[in-house]
Each structure stands twice: as C-alpha cells, then as structure tokens.
Amino acid sequence: PHAPYFQGQRNARYHEVAMKLLAEGKVYPDYMPPETIEAARKAADAAKKPYVHRSPDRDVSAAENLARYQANPTILRLKVPLD
C-alpha cells in the first residue's frame, strides 16, 4: 500500500473512471482535427478575445458519444457549463 507508484500502473482504473464519466455525459470525445482547433485559437488571438473550445461533439447524447468513442477512441474533454 505504500510502495512507489507510477501513473501507468493505474491505467485500468483511469479508463474505468473515464468510461463512467462518458456514460454519465460529463465528458465527451472530441473528433475535431488539431489544425481546426489551432486555427480557431489563432483567430481568437487575432481578435484579442479568449479562446473557448466548442466542439460539435459536446452536445451529442451520452449514449451516442459512448458508442462513438468505443468504435473510435480519441481524447476526452470535460463538459463545463456554457454560462
């Protein structure tokens, strides 16, 4: 219980919790290409406005997002309130 631990040794637990959050609709898979995100960041910077990421995948139902993620895993983003 007090041995040195390495983050990689807990991957199964992290995956379990991530799948629970995904099923509950608290996170969502983001399939936006990095180039699209970077272009939006640069546009916000040029407009001197803060960048706020709004993926179209955010508002998909939890069940559909879970099925999509299981078919094609990608990064998961926390769903934060819009206001």
JSON list of N, CA and C in Angstrom, two decimals:
[
{"chain": "A", "resi": 1, "resn": "PRO", "atom": "N", "xyz": [0.80, -1.22, 0.00]},
{"chain": "A", "resi": 1, "resn": "PRO", "atom": "CA", "xyz": [0.00, 0.00, 0.00]},
{"chain": "A", "resi": 1, "resn": "PRO", "atom": "C", "xyz": [0.84, 1.27, 0.00]},
{"chain": "A", "resi": 2, "resn": "HIS", "atom": "N", "xyz": [2.09, 1.20, 0.42]},
{"chain": "A", "resi": 2, "resn": "HIS", "atom": "CA", "xyz": [2.91, 2.42, 0.48]},
{"chain": "A", "resi": 2, "resn": "HIS", "atom": "C", "xyz": [4.10, 2.36, -0.45]},
{"chain": "A", "resi": 3, "resn": "ALA", "atom": "N", "xyz": [4.07, 1.45, -1.40]},
{"chain": "A", "resi": 3, "resn": "ALA", "atom": "CA", "xyz": [5.18, 1.32, -2.35]},
{"chain": "A", "resi": 3, "resn": "ALA", "atom": "C", "xyz": [5.18, 2.51, -3.30]},
{"chain": "A", "resi": 4, "resn": "PRO", "atom": "N", "xyz": [6.28, 2.73, -3.98]},
{"chain": "A", "resi": 4, "resn": "PRO", "atom": "CA", "xyz": [6.26, 3.78, -5.01]},
{"chain": "A", "resi": 4, "resn": "PRO", "atom": "C", "xyz": [5.31, 3.37, -6.14]},
{"chain": "A", "resi": 5, "resn": "TYR", "atom": "N", "xyz": [4.48, 4.29, -6.57]},
{"chain": "A", "resi": 5, "resn": "TYR", "atom": "CA", "xyz": [3.53, 4.01, -7.63]},
{"chain": "A", "resi": 5, "resn": "TYR", "atom": "C", "xyz": [3.88, 4.86, -8.85]},
{"chain": "A", "resi": 6, "resn": "PHE", "atom": "N", "xyz": [3.55, 4.32, -9.99]},
{"chain": "A", "resi": 6, "resn": "PHE", "atom": "CA", "xyz": [3.74, 5.03, -11.25]},
{"chain": "A", "resi": 6, "resn": "PHE", "atom": "C", "xyz": [2.38, 5.17, -11.90]},
{"chain": "A", "resi": 7, "resn": "GLN", "atom": "N", "xyz": [2.15, 6.32, -12.51]},
{"chain": "A", "resi": 7, "resn": "GLN", "atom": "CA", "xyz": [0.84, 6.62, -13.08]},
{"chain": "A", "resi": 7, "resn": "GLN", "atom": "C", "xyz": [0.38, 5.52, -14.05]},
{"chain": "A", "resi": 8, "resn": "GLY", "atom": "N", "xyz": [1.28, 5.00, -14.86]},
{"chain": "A", "resi": 8, "resn": "GLY", "atom": "CA", "xyz": [0.93, 3.99, -15.83]},
{"chain": "A", "resi": 8, "resn": "GLY", "atom": "C", "xyz": [0.40, 2.70, -15.22]},
{"chain": "A", "resi": 9, "resn": "GLN", "atom": "N", "xyz": [0.70, 2.46, -13.98]},
{"chain": "A", "resi": 9, "resn": "GLN", "atom": "CA", "xyz": [0.22, 1.25, -13.31]},
{"chain": "A", "resi": 9, "resn": "GLN", "atom": "C", "xyz": [-1.27, 1.33, -13.00]},
{"chain": "A", "resi": 10, "resn": "ARG", "atom": "N", "xyz": [-1.85, 2.51, -13.11]},
{"chain": "A", "resi": 10, "resn": "ARG", "atom": "CA", "xyz": [-3.26, 2.69, -12.78]},
{"chain": "A", "resi": 10, "resn": "ARG", "atom": "C", "xyz": [-4.13, 2.94, -14.02]},
{"chain": "A", "resi": 11, "resn": "ASN", "atom": "N", "xyz": [-3.60, 2.62, -15.20]},
{"chain": "A", "resi": 11, "resn": "ASN", "atom": "CA", "xyz": [-4.33, 2.89, -16.44]},
{"chain": "A", "resi": 11, "resn": "ASN", "atom": "C", "xyz": [-5.71, 2.25, -16.46]},
{"chain": "A", "resi": 12, "resn": "ALA", "atom": "N", "xyz": [-5.84, 1.03, -15.94]},
{"chain": "A", "resi": 12, "resn": "ALA", "atom": "CA", "xyz": [-7.14, 0.36, -15.95]},
{"chain": "A", "resi": 12, "resn": "ALA", "atom": "C", "xyz": [-8.15, 1.17, -15.13]},
{"chain": "A", "resi": 13, "resn": "ARG", "atom": "N", "xyz": [-7.72, 1.69, -14.00]},
{"chain": "A", "resi": 13, "resn": "ARG", "atom": "CA", "xyz": [-8.61, 2.49, -13.15]},
{"chain": "A", "resi": 13, "resn": "ARG", "atom": "C", "xyz": [-8.99, 3.80, -13.85]},
{"chain": "A", "resi": 14, "resn": "TYR", "atom": "N", "xyz": [-8.02, 4.45, -14.49]},
{"chain": "A", "resi": 14, "resn": "TYR", "atom": "CA", "xyz": [-8.30, 5.70, -15.19]},
{"chain": "A", "resi": 14, "resn": "TYR", "atom": "C", "xyz": [-9.30, 5.47, -16.32]},
{"chain": "A", "resi": 15, "resn": "HIS", "atom": "N", "xyz": [-9.14, 4.38, -17.05]},
{"chain": "A", "resi": 15, "resn": "HIS", "atom": "CA", "xyz": [-10.05, 4.05, -18.15]},
{"chain": "A", "resi": 15, "resn": "HIS", "atom": "C", "xyz": [-11.46, 3.79, -17.61]},
{"chain": "A", "resi": 16, "resn": "GLU", "atom": "N", "xyz": [-11.54, 3.07, -16.51]},
{"chain": "A", "resi": 16, "resn": "GLU", "atom": "CA", "xyz": [-12.83, 2.77, -15.88]},
{"chain": "A", "resi": 16, "resn": "GLU", "atom": "C", "xyz": [-13.56, 4.05, -15.51]},
{"chain": "A", "resi": 17, "resn": "VAL", "atom": "N", "xyz": [-12.87, 4.98, -14.88]},
{"chain": "A", "resi": 17, "resn": "VAL", "atom": "CA", "xyz": [-13.49, 6.24, -14.46]},
{"chain": "A", "resi": 17, "resn": "VAL", "atom": "C", "xyz": [-13.86, 7.08, -15.68]},
{"chain": "A", "resi": 18, "resn": "ALA", "atom": "N", "xyz": [-13.00, 7.10, -16.69]},
{"chain": "A", "resi": 18, "resn": "ALA", "atom": "CA", "xyz": [-13.29, 7.86, -17.91]},
{"chain": "A", "resi": 18, "resn": "ALA", "atom": "C", "xyz": [-14.55, 7.34, -18.58]},
{"chain": "A", "resi": 19, "resn": "MET", "atom": "N", "xyz": [-14.72, 6.02, -18.64]},
{"chain": "A", "resi": 19, "resn": "MET", "atom": "CA", "xyz": [-15.91, 5.43, -19.25]},
{"chain": "A", "resi": 19, "resn": "MET", "atom": "C", "xyz": [-17.17, 5.75, -18.43]},
{"chain": "A", "resi": 20, "resn": "LYS", "atom": "N", "xyz": [-17.03, 5.79, -17.11]},
{"chain": "A", "resi": 20, "resn": "LYS", "atom": "CA", "xyz": [-18.16, 6.16, -16.25]},
{"chain": "A", "resi": 20, "resn": "LYS", "atom": "C", "xyz": [-18.57, 7.61, -16.52]},
{"chain": "A", "resi": 21, "resn": "LEU", "atom": "N", "xyz": [-17.59, 8.51, -16.60]},
{"chain": "A", "resi": 21, "resn": "LEU", "atom": "CA", "xyz": [-17.89, 9.92, -16.88]},
{"chain": "A", "resi": 21, "resn": "LEU", "atom": "C", "xyz": [-18.50, 10.09, -18.26]},
{"chain": "A", "resi": 22, "resn": "LEU", "atom": "N", "xyz": [-18.02, 9.32, -19.22]},
{"chain": "A", "resi": 22, "resn": "LEU", "atom": "CA", "xyz": [-18.56, 9.38, -20.58]},
{"chain": "A", "resi": 22, "resn": "LEU", "atom": "C", "xyz": [-20.01, 8.90, -20.60]},
{"chain": "A", "resi": 23, "resn": "ALA", "atom": "N", "xyz": [-20.29, 7.81, -19.92]},
{"chain": "A", "resi": 23, "resn": "ALA", "atom": "CA", "xyz": [-21.66, 7.27, -19.86]},
{"chain": "A", "resi": 23, "resn": "ALA", "atom": "C", "xyz": [-22.61, 8.24, -19.15]},
{"chain": "A", "resi": 24, "resn": "GLU", "atom": "N", "xyz": [-22.09, 9.00, -18.19]},
{"chain": "A", "resi": 24, "resn": "GLU", "atom": "CA", "xyz": [-22.90, 9.98, -17.46]},
{"chain": "A", "resi": 24, "resn": "GLU", "atom": "C", "xyz": [-23.05, 11.30, -18.20]},
{"chain": "A", "resi": 25, "resn": "GLY", "atom": "N", "xyz": [-22.35, 11.47, -19.31]},
{"chain": "A", "resi": 25, "resn": "GLY", "atom": "CA", "xyz": [-22.43, 12.71, -20.08]},
{"chain": "A", "resi": 25, "resn": "GLY", "atom": "C", "xyz": [-21.61, 13.84, -19.50]},
{"chain": "A", "resi": 26, "resn": "LYS", "atom": "N", "xyz": [-20.63, 13.54, -18.65]},
{"chain": "A", "resi": 26, "resn": "LYS", "atom": "CA", "xyz": [-19.81, 14.57, -18.02]},
{"chain": "A", "resi": 26, "resn": "LYS", "atom": "C", "xyz": [-18.54, 14.87, -18.82]},
{"chain": "A", "resi": 27, "resn": "VAL", "atom": "N", "xyz": [-18.20, 13.99, -19.74]},
{"chain": "A", "resi": 27, "resn": "VAL", "atom": "CA", "xyz": [-17.11, 14.21, -20.68]},
{"chain": "A", "resi": 27, "resn": "VAL", "atom": "C", "xyz": [-17.61, 13.83, -22.07]},
{"chain": "A", "resi": 28, "resn": "TYR", "atom": "N", "xyz": [-16.90, 14.26, -23.10]},
{"chain": "A", "resi": 28, "resn": "TYR", "atom": "CA", "xyz": [-17.29, 13.89, -24.46]},
{"chain": "A", "resi": 28, "resn": "TYR", "atom": "C", "xyz": [-16.04, 13.68, -25.30]},
{"chain": "A", "resi": 29, "resn": "PRO", "atom": "N", "xyz": [-16.12, 12.79, -26.30]},
{"chain": "A", "resi": 29, "resn": "PRO", "atom": "CA", "xyz": [-14.98, 12.61, -27.19]},
{"chain": "A", "resi": 29, "resn": "PRO", "atom": "C", "xyz": [-14.93, 13.77, -28.18]},
{"chain": "A", "resi": 30, "resn": "ASP", "atom": "N", "xyz": [-13.75, 14.25, -28.46]},
{"chain": "A", "resi": 30, "resn": "ASP", "atom": "CA", "xyz": [-13.59, 15.39, -29.36]},
{"chain": "A", "resi": 30, "resn": "ASP", "atom": "C", "xyz": [-12.88, 14.92, -30.63]},
{"chain": "A", "resi": 31, "resn": "TYR", "atom": "N", "xyz": [-13.58, 14.95, -31.74]},
{"chain": "A", "resi": 31, "resn": "TYR", "atom": "CA", "xyz": [-13.04, 14.49, -33.01]},
{"chain": "A", "resi": 31, "resn": "TYR", "atom": "C", "xyz": [-12.60, 15.64, -33.92]},
{"chain": "A", "resi": 32, "resn": "MET", "atom": "N", "xyz": [-12.55, 16.86, -33.39]},
{"chain": "A", "resi": 32, "resn": "MET", "atom": "CA", "xyz": [-12.09, 17.98, -34.20]},
{"chain": "A", "resi": 32, "resn": "MET", "atom": "C", "xyz": [-10.60, 17.82, -34.49]},
{"chain": "A", "resi": 33, "resn": "PRO", "atom": "N", "xyz": [-10.20, 18.04, -35.74]},
{"chain": "A", "resi": 33, "resn": "PRO", "atom": "CA", "xyz": [-8.78, 17.94, -36.07]},
{"chain": "A", "resi": 33, "resn": "PRO", "atom": "C", "xyz": [-7.98, 19.03, -35.36]},
{"chain": "A", "resi": 34, "resn": "PRO", "atom": "N", "xyz": [-6.76, 18.72, -34.93]},
{"chain": "A", "resi": 34, "resn": "PRO", "atom": "CA", "xyz": [-5.93, 19.71, -34.24]},
{"chain": "A", "resi": 34, "resn": "PRO", "atom": "C", "xyz": [-5.73, 20.99, -35.06]},
{"chain": "A", "resi": 35, "resn": "GLU", "atom": "N", "xyz": [-5.68, 20.86, -36.37]},
{"chain": "A", "resi": 35, "resn": "GLU", "atom": "CA", "xyz": [-5.48, 22.03, -37.23]},
{"chain": "A", "resi": 35, "resn": "GLU", "atom": "C", "xyz": [-6.67, 23.00, -37.12]},
{"chain": "A", "resi": 36, "resn": "THR", "atom": "N", "xyz": [-7.87, 22.45, -37.02]},
{"chain": "A", "resi": 36, "resn": "THR", "atom": "CA", "xyz": [-9.07, 23.27, -36.89]},
{"chain": "A", "resi": 36, "resn": "THR", "atom": "C", "xyz": [-9.06, 24.01, -35.55]},
{"chain": "A", "resi": 37, "resn": "ILE", "atom": "N", "xyz": [-8.67, 23.31, -34.50]},
{"chain": "A", "resi": 37, "resn": "ILE", "atom": "CA", "xyz": [-8.61, 23.92, -33.17]},
{"chain": "A", "resi": 37, "resn": "ILE", "atom": "C", "xyz": [-7.56, 25.03, -33.16]},
{"chain": "A", "resi": 38, "resn": "GLU", "atom": "N", "xyz": [-6.40, 24.75, -33.76]},
{"chain": "A", "resi": 38, "resn": "GLU", "atom": "CA", "xyz": [-5.32, 25.76, -33.78]},
{"chain": "A", "resi": 38, "resn": "GLU", "atom": "C", "xyz": [-5.74, 26.99, -34.58]},
{"chain": "A", "resi": 39, "resn": "ALA", "atom": "N", "xyz": [-6.44, 26.80, -35.68]},
{"chain": "A", "resi": 39, "resn": "ALA", "atom": "CA", "xyz": [-6.91, 27.94, -36.48]},
{"chain": "A", "resi": 39, "resn": "ALA", "atom": "C", "xyz": [-7.90, 28.78, -35.67]},
{"chain": "A", "resi": 40, "resn": "ALA", "atom": "N", "xyz": [-8.77, 28.14, -34.91]},
{"chain": "A", "resi": 40, "resn": "ALA", "atom": "CA", "xyz": [-9.73, 28.87, -34.07]},
{"chain": "A", "resi": 40, "resn": "ALA", "atom": "C", "xyz": [-9.01, 29.63, -32.96]},
{"chain": "A", "resi": 41, "resn": "ARG", "atom": "N", "xyz": [-7.97, 29.01, -32.40]},
{"chain": "A", "resi": 41, "resn": "ARG", "atom": "CA", "xyz": [-7.17, 29.71, -31.37]},
{"chain": "A", "resi": 41, "resn": "ARG", "atom": "C", "xyz": [-6.52, 30.96, -31.94]},
{"chain": "A", "resi": 42, "resn": "LYS", "atom": "N", "xyz": [-5.94, 30.82, -33.13]},
{"chain": "A", "resi": 42, "resn": "LYS", "atom": "CA", "xyz": [-5.26, 31.96, -33.76]},
{"chain": "A", "resi": 42, "resn": "LYS", "atom": "C", "xyz": [-6.26, 33.07, -34.11]},
{"chain": "A", "resi": 43, "resn": "ALA", "atom": "N", "xyz": [-7.44, 32.69, -34.57]},
{"chain": "A", "resi": 43, "resn": "ALA", "atom": "CA", "xyz": [-8.47, 33.68, -34.89]},
{"chain": "A", "resi": 43, "resn": "ALA", "atom": "C", "xyz": [-8.90, 34.44, -33.63]},
{"chain": "A", "resi": 44, "resn": "ALA", "atom": "N", "xyz": [-9.06, 33.72, -32.53]},
{"chain": "A", "resi": 44, "resn": "ALA", "atom": "CA", "xyz": [-9.44, 34.37, -31.27]},
{"chain": "A", "resi": 44, "resn": "ALA", "atom": "C", "xyz": [-8.33, 35.29, -30.80]},
{"chain": "A", "resi": 45, "resn": "ASP", "atom": "N", "xyz": [-7.10, 34.84, -30.94]},
{"chain": "A", "resi": 45, "resn": "ASP", "atom": "CA", "xyz": [-5.96, 35.66, -30.54]},
{"chain": "A", "resi": 45, "resn": "ASP", "atom": "C", "xyz": [-5.88, 36.92, -31.39]},
{"chain": "A", "resi": 46, "resn": "ALA", "atom": "N", "xyz": [-6.09, 36.79, -32.70]},
{"chain": "A", "resi": 46, "resn": "ALA", "atom": "CA", "xyz": [-6.05, 37.95, -33.60]},
{"chain": "A", "resi": 46, "resn": "ALA", "atom": "C", "xyz": [-7.16, 38.93, -33.27]},
{"chain": "A", "resi": 47, "resn": "ALA", "atom": "N", "xyz": [-8.31, 38.41, -32.82]},
{"chain": "A", "resi": 47, "resn": "ALA", "atom": "CA", "xyz": [-9.43, 39.27, -32.45]},
{"chain": "A", "resi": 47, "resn": "ALA", "atom": "C", "xyz": [-9.32, 39.77, -31.01]},
{"chain": "A", "resi": 48, "resn": "LYS", "atom": "N", "xyz": [-8.23, 39.37, -30.35]},
{"chain": "A", "resi": 48, "resn": "LYS", "atom": "CA", "xyz": [-7.98, 39.75, -28.96]},
{"chain": "A", "resi": 48, "resn": "LYS", "atom": "C", "xyz": [-9.14, 39.31, -28.05]},
{"chain": "A", "resi": 49, "resn": "LYS", "atom": "N", "xyz": [-9.61, 38.09, -28.30]},
{"chain": "A", "resi": 49, "resn": "LYS", "atom": "CA", "xyz": [-10.67, 37.51, -27.48]},
{"chain": "A", "resi": 49, "resn": "LYS", "atom": "C", "xyz": [-10.17, 36.19, -26.92]},
{"chain": "A", "resi": 50, "resn": "PRO", "atom": "N", "xyz": [-10.68, 35.78, -25.77]},
{"chain": "A", "resi": 50, "resn": "PRO", "atom": "CA", "xyz": [-10.26, 34.48, -25.23]},
{"chain": "A", "resi": 50, "resn": "PRO", "atom": "C", "xyz": [-10.79, 33.34, -26.09]},
{"chain": "A", "resi": 51, "resn": "TYR", "atom": "N", "xyz": [-9.98, 32.32, -26.23]},
{"chain": "A", "resi": 51, "resn": "TYR", "atom": "CA", "xyz": [-10.40, 31.14, -26.98]},
{"chain": "A", "resi": 51, "resn": "TYR", "atom": "C", "xyz": [-11.27, 30.26, -26.10]},
{"chain": "A", "resi": 52, "resn": "VAL", "atom": "N", "xyz": [-12.43, 29.88, -26.61]},
{"chain": "A", "resi": 52, "resn": "VAL", "atom": "CA", "xyz": [-13.33, 28.97, -25.92]},
{"chain": "A", "resi": 52, "resn": "VAL", "atom": "C", "xyz": [-13.62, 27.83, -26.89]},
{"chain": "A", "resi": 53, "resn": "HIS", "atom": "N", "xyz": [-13.25, 26.64, -26.51]},
{"chain": "A", "resi": 53, "resn": "HIS", "atom": "CA", "xyz": [-13.43, 25.48, -27.39]},
{"chain": "A", "resi": 53, "resn": "HIS", "atom": "C", "xyz": [-14.88, 25.01, -27.35]},
{"chain": "A", "resi": 54, "resn": "ARG", "atom": "N", "xyz": [-15.51, 24.94, -28.50]},
{"chain": "A", "resi": 54, "resn": "ARG", "atom": "CA", "xyz": [-16.89, 24.48, -28.61]},
{"chain": "A", "resi": 54, "resn": "ARG", "atom": "C", "xyz": [-16.95, 23.42, -29.72]},
{"chain": "A", "resi": 55, "resn": "SER", "atom": "N", "xyz": [-16.71, 22.20, -29.35]},
{"chain": "A", "resi": 55, "resn": "SER", "atom": "CA", "xyz": [-16.76, 21.10, -30.32]},
{"chain": "A", "resi": 55, "resn": "SER", "atom": "C", "xyz": [-18.21, 20.74, -30.60]},
{"chain": "A", "resi": 56, "resn": "PRO", "atom": "N", "xyz": [-18.53, 20.40, -31.85]},
{"chain": "A", "resi": 56, "resn": "PRO", "atom": "CA", "xyz": [-19.90, 19.96, -32.14]},
{"chain": "A", "resi": 56, "resn": "PRO", "atom": "C", "xyz": [-20.24, 18.65, -31.43]},
{"chain": "A", "resi": 57, "resn": "ASP", "atom": "N", "xyz": [-19.23, 17.91, -31.01]},
{"chain": "A", "resi": 57, "resn": "ASP", "atom": "CA", "xyz": [-19.46, 16.65, -30.31]},
{"chain": "A", "resi": 57, "resn": "ASP", "atom": "C", "xyz": [-19.95, 16.85, -28.88]},
{"chain": "A", "resi": 58, "resn": "ARG", "atom": "N", "xyz": [-19.85, 18.07, -28.37]},
{"chain": "A", "resi": 58, "resn": "ARG", "atom": "CA", "xyz": [-20.20, 18.36, -26.98]},
{"chain": "A", "resi": 58, "resn": "ARG", "atom": "C", "xyz": [-21.67, 18.09, -26.68]},
{"chain": "A", "resi": 59, "resn": "ASP", "atom": "N", "xyz": [-22.54, 18.39, -27.64]},
{"chain": "A", "resi": 59, "resn": "ASP", "atom": "CA", "xyz": [-23.97, 18.31, -27.38]},
{"chain": "A", "resi": 59, "resn": "ASP", "atom": "C", "xyz": [-24.62, 17.02, -27.88]},
{"chain": "A", "resi": 60, "resn": "VAL", "atom": "N", "xyz": [-23.80, 16.05, -28.26]},
{"chain": "A", "resi": 60, "resn": "VAL", "atom": "CA", "xyz": [-24.33, 14.73, -28.66]},
{"chain": "A", "resi": 60, "resn": "VAL", "atom": "C", "xyz": [-24.70, 13.98, -27.38]},
{"chain": "A", "resi": 61, "resn": "SER", "atom": "N", "xyz": [-25.71, 13.13, -27.46]},
{"chain": "A", "resi": 61, "resn": "SER", "atom": "CA", "xyz": [-26.15, 12.41, -26.27]},
{"chain": "A", "resi": 61, "resn": "SER", "atom": "C", "xyz": [-25.03, 11.54, -25.69]},
{"chain": "A", "resi": 62, "resn": "ALA", "atom": "N", "xyz": [-25.11, 11.29, -24.40]},
{"chain": "A", "resi": 62, "resn": "ALA", "atom": "CA", "xyz": [-24.10, 10.48, -23.72]},
{"chain": "A", "resi": 62, "resn": "ALA", "atom": "C", "xyz": [-24.02, 9.09, -24.32]},
{"chain": "A", "resi": 63, "resn": "ALA", "atom": "N", "xyz": [-25.15, 8.48, -24.61]},
{"chain": "A", "resi": 63, "resn": "ALA", "atom": "CA", "xyz": [-25.16, 7.12, -25.17]},
{"chain": "A", "resi": 63, "resn": "ALA", "atom": "C", "xyz": [-24.50, 7.09, -26.54]},
{"chain": "A", "resi": 64, "resn": "GLU", "atom": "N", "xyz": [-24.80, 8.08, -27.37]},
{"chain": "A", "resi": 64, "resn": "GLU", "atom": "CA", "xyz": [-24.20, 8.13, -28.71]},
{"chain": "A", "resi": 64, "resn": "GLU", "atom": "C", "xyz": [-22.69, 8.40, -28.61]},
{"chain": "A", "resi": 65, "resn": "ASN", "atom": "N", "xyz": [-22.30, 9.32, -27.72]},
{"chain": "A", "resi": 65, "resn": "ASN", "atom": "CA", "xyz": [-20.87, 9.59, -27.54]},
{"chain": "A", "resi": 65, "resn": "ASN", "atom": "C", "xyz": [-20.13, 8.36, -27.04]},
{"chain": "A", "resi": 66, "resn": "LEU", "atom": "N", "xyz": [-20.73, 7.59, -26.15]},
{"chain": "A", "resi": 66, "resn": "LEU", "atom": "CA", "xyz": [-20.10, 6.38, -25.65]},
{"chain": "A", "resi": 66, "resn": "LEU", "atom": "C", "xyz": [-19.90, 5.38, -26.79]},
{"chain": "A", "resi": 67, "resn": "ALA", "atom": "N", "xyz": [-20.92, 5.20, -27.60]},
{"chain": "A", "resi": 67, "resn": "ALA", "atom": "CA", "xyz": [-20.82, 4.27, -28.73]},
{"chain": "A", "resi": 67, "resn": "ALA", "atom": "C", "xyz": [-19.77, 4.74, -29.73]},
{"chain": "A", "resi": 68, "resn": "ARG", "atom": "N", "xyz": [-19.74, 6.04, -30.02]},
{"chain": "A", "resi": 68, "resn": "ARG", "atom": "CA", "xyz": [-18.75, 6.59, -30.95]},
{"chain": "A", "resi": 68, "resn": "ARG", "atom": "C", "xyz": [-17.34, 6.41, -30.41]},
{"chain": "A", "resi": 69, "resn": "TYR", "atom": "N", "xyz": [-17.17, 6.65, -29.12]},
{"chain": "A", "resi": 69, "resn": "TYR", "atom": "CA", "xyz": [-15.84, 6.52, -28.51]},
{"chain": "A", "resi": 69, "resn": "TYR", "atom": "C", "xyz": [-15.37, 5.06, -28.54]},
{"chain": "A", "resi": 70, "resn": "GLN", "atom": "N", "xyz": [-16.27, 4.14, -28.25]},
{"chain": "A", "resi": 70, "resn": "GLN", "atom": "CA", "xyz": [-15.89, 2.73, -28.25]},
{"chain": "A", "resi": 70, "resn": "GLN", "atom": "C", "xyz": [-15.49, 2.26, -29.65]},
{"chain": "A", "resi": 71, "resn": "ALA", "atom": "N", "xyz": [-16.12, 2.83, -30.68]},
{"chain": "A", "resi": 71, "resn": "ALA", "atom": "CA", "xyz": [-15.78, 2.48, -32.06]},
{"chain": "A", "resi": 71, "resn": "ALA", "atom": "C", "xyz": [-14.51, 3.17, -32.53]},
{"chain": "A", "resi": 72, "resn": "ASN", "atom": "N", "xyz": [-14.26, 4.39, -32.02]},
{"chain": "A", "resi": 72, "resn": "ASN", "atom": "CA", "xyz": [-13.12, 5.18, -32.47]},
{"chain": "A", "resi": 72, "resn": "ASN", "atom": "C", "xyz": [-12.60, 6.04, -31.32]},
{"chain": "A", "resi": 73, "resn": "PRO", "atom": "N", "xyz": [-11.76, 5.49, -30.44]},
{"chain": "A", "resi": 73, "resn": "PRO", "atom": "CA", "xyz": [-11.26, 6.25, -29.28]},
{"chain": "A", "resi": 73, "resn": "PRO", "atom": "C", "xyz": [-10.47, 7.50, -29.70]},
{"chain": "A", "resi": 74, "resn": "THR", "atom": "N", "xyz": [-10.64, 8.54, -28.94]},
{"chain": "A", "resi": 74, "resn": "THR", "atom": "CA", "xyz": [-9.91, 9.80, -29.14]},
{"chain": "A", "resi": 74, "resn": "THR", "atom": "C", "xyz": [-9.81, 10.48, -27.78]},
{"chain": "A", "resi": 75, "resn": "ILE", "atom": "N", "xyz": [-9.39, 11.74, -27.77]},
{"chain": "A", "resi": 75, "resn": "ILE", "atom": "CA", "xyz": [-9.29, 12.44, -26.49]},
{"chain": "A", "resi": 75, "resn": "ILE", "atom": "C", "xyz": [-10.67, 12.72, -25.92]},
{"chain": "A", "resi": 76, "resn": "LEU", "atom": "N", "xyz": [-10.75, 12.82, -24.60]},
{"chain": "A", "resi": 76, "resn": "LEU", "atom": "CA", "xyz": [-11.99, 13.16, -23.93]},
{"chain": "A", "resi": 76, "resn": "LEU", "atom": "C", "xyz": [-11.84, 14.55, -23.32]},
{"chain": "A", "resi": 77, "resn": "ARG", "atom": "N", "xyz": [-12.87, 15.33, -23.44]},
{"chain": "A", "resi": 77, "resn": "ARG", "atom": "CA", "xyz": [-12.87, 16.68, -22.85]},
{"chain": "A", "resi": 77, "resn": "ARG", "atom": "C", "xyz": [-13.96, 16.77, -21.80]},
{"chain": "A", "resi": 78, "resn": "LEU", "atom": "N", "xyz": [-13.68, 17.49, -20.74]},
{"chain": "A", "resi": 78, "resn": "LEU", "atom": "CA", "xyz": [-14.68, 17.73, -19.70]},
{"chain": "A", "resi": 78, "resn": "LEU", "atom": "C", "xyz": [-15.76, 18.65, -20.24]},
{"chain": "A", "resi": 79, "resn": "LYS", "atom": "N", "xyz": [-16.99, 18.35, -19.90]},
{"chain": "A", "resi": 79, "resn": "LYS", "atom": "CA", "xyz": [-18.11, 19.20, -20.31]},
{"chain": "A", "resi": 79, "resn": "LYS", "atom": "C", "xyz": [-18.34, 20.21, -19.21]},
{"chain": "A", "resi": 80, "resn": "VAL", "atom": "N", "xyz": [-17.98, 21.45, -19.46]},
{"chain": "A", "resi": 80, "resn": "VAL", "atom": "CA", "xyz": [-18.16, 22.50, -18.45]},
{"chain": "A", "resi": 80, "resn": "VAL", "atom": "C", "xyz": [-19.40, 23.31, -18.82]},
{"chain": "A", "resi": 81, "resn": "PRO", "atom": "N", "xyz": [-20.04, 23.95, -17.84]},
{"chain": "A", "resi": 81, "resn": "PRO", "atom": "CA", "xyz": [-21.24, 24.74, -18.13]},
{"chain": "A", "resi": 81, "resn": "PRO", "atom": "C", "xyz": [-20.96, 25.84, -19.14]},
{"chain": "A", "resi": 82, "resn": "LEU", "atom": "N", "xyz": [-21.95, 26.14, -19.97]},
{"chain": "A", "resi": 82, "resn": "LEU", "atom": "CA", "xyz": [-21.77, 27.15, -21.00]},
{"chain": "A", "resi": 82, "resn": "LEU", "atom": "C", "xyz": [-21.82, 28.58, -20.47]},
{"chain": "A", "resi": 83, "resn": "ASP", "atom": "N", "xyz": [-22.43, 28.77, -19.31]},
{"chain": "A", "resi": 83, "resn": "ASP", "atom": "CA", "xyz": [-22.52, 30.15, -18.78]},
{"chain": "A", "resi": 83, "resn": "ASP", "atom": "C", "xyz": [-21.52, 30.42, -17.71]}
]
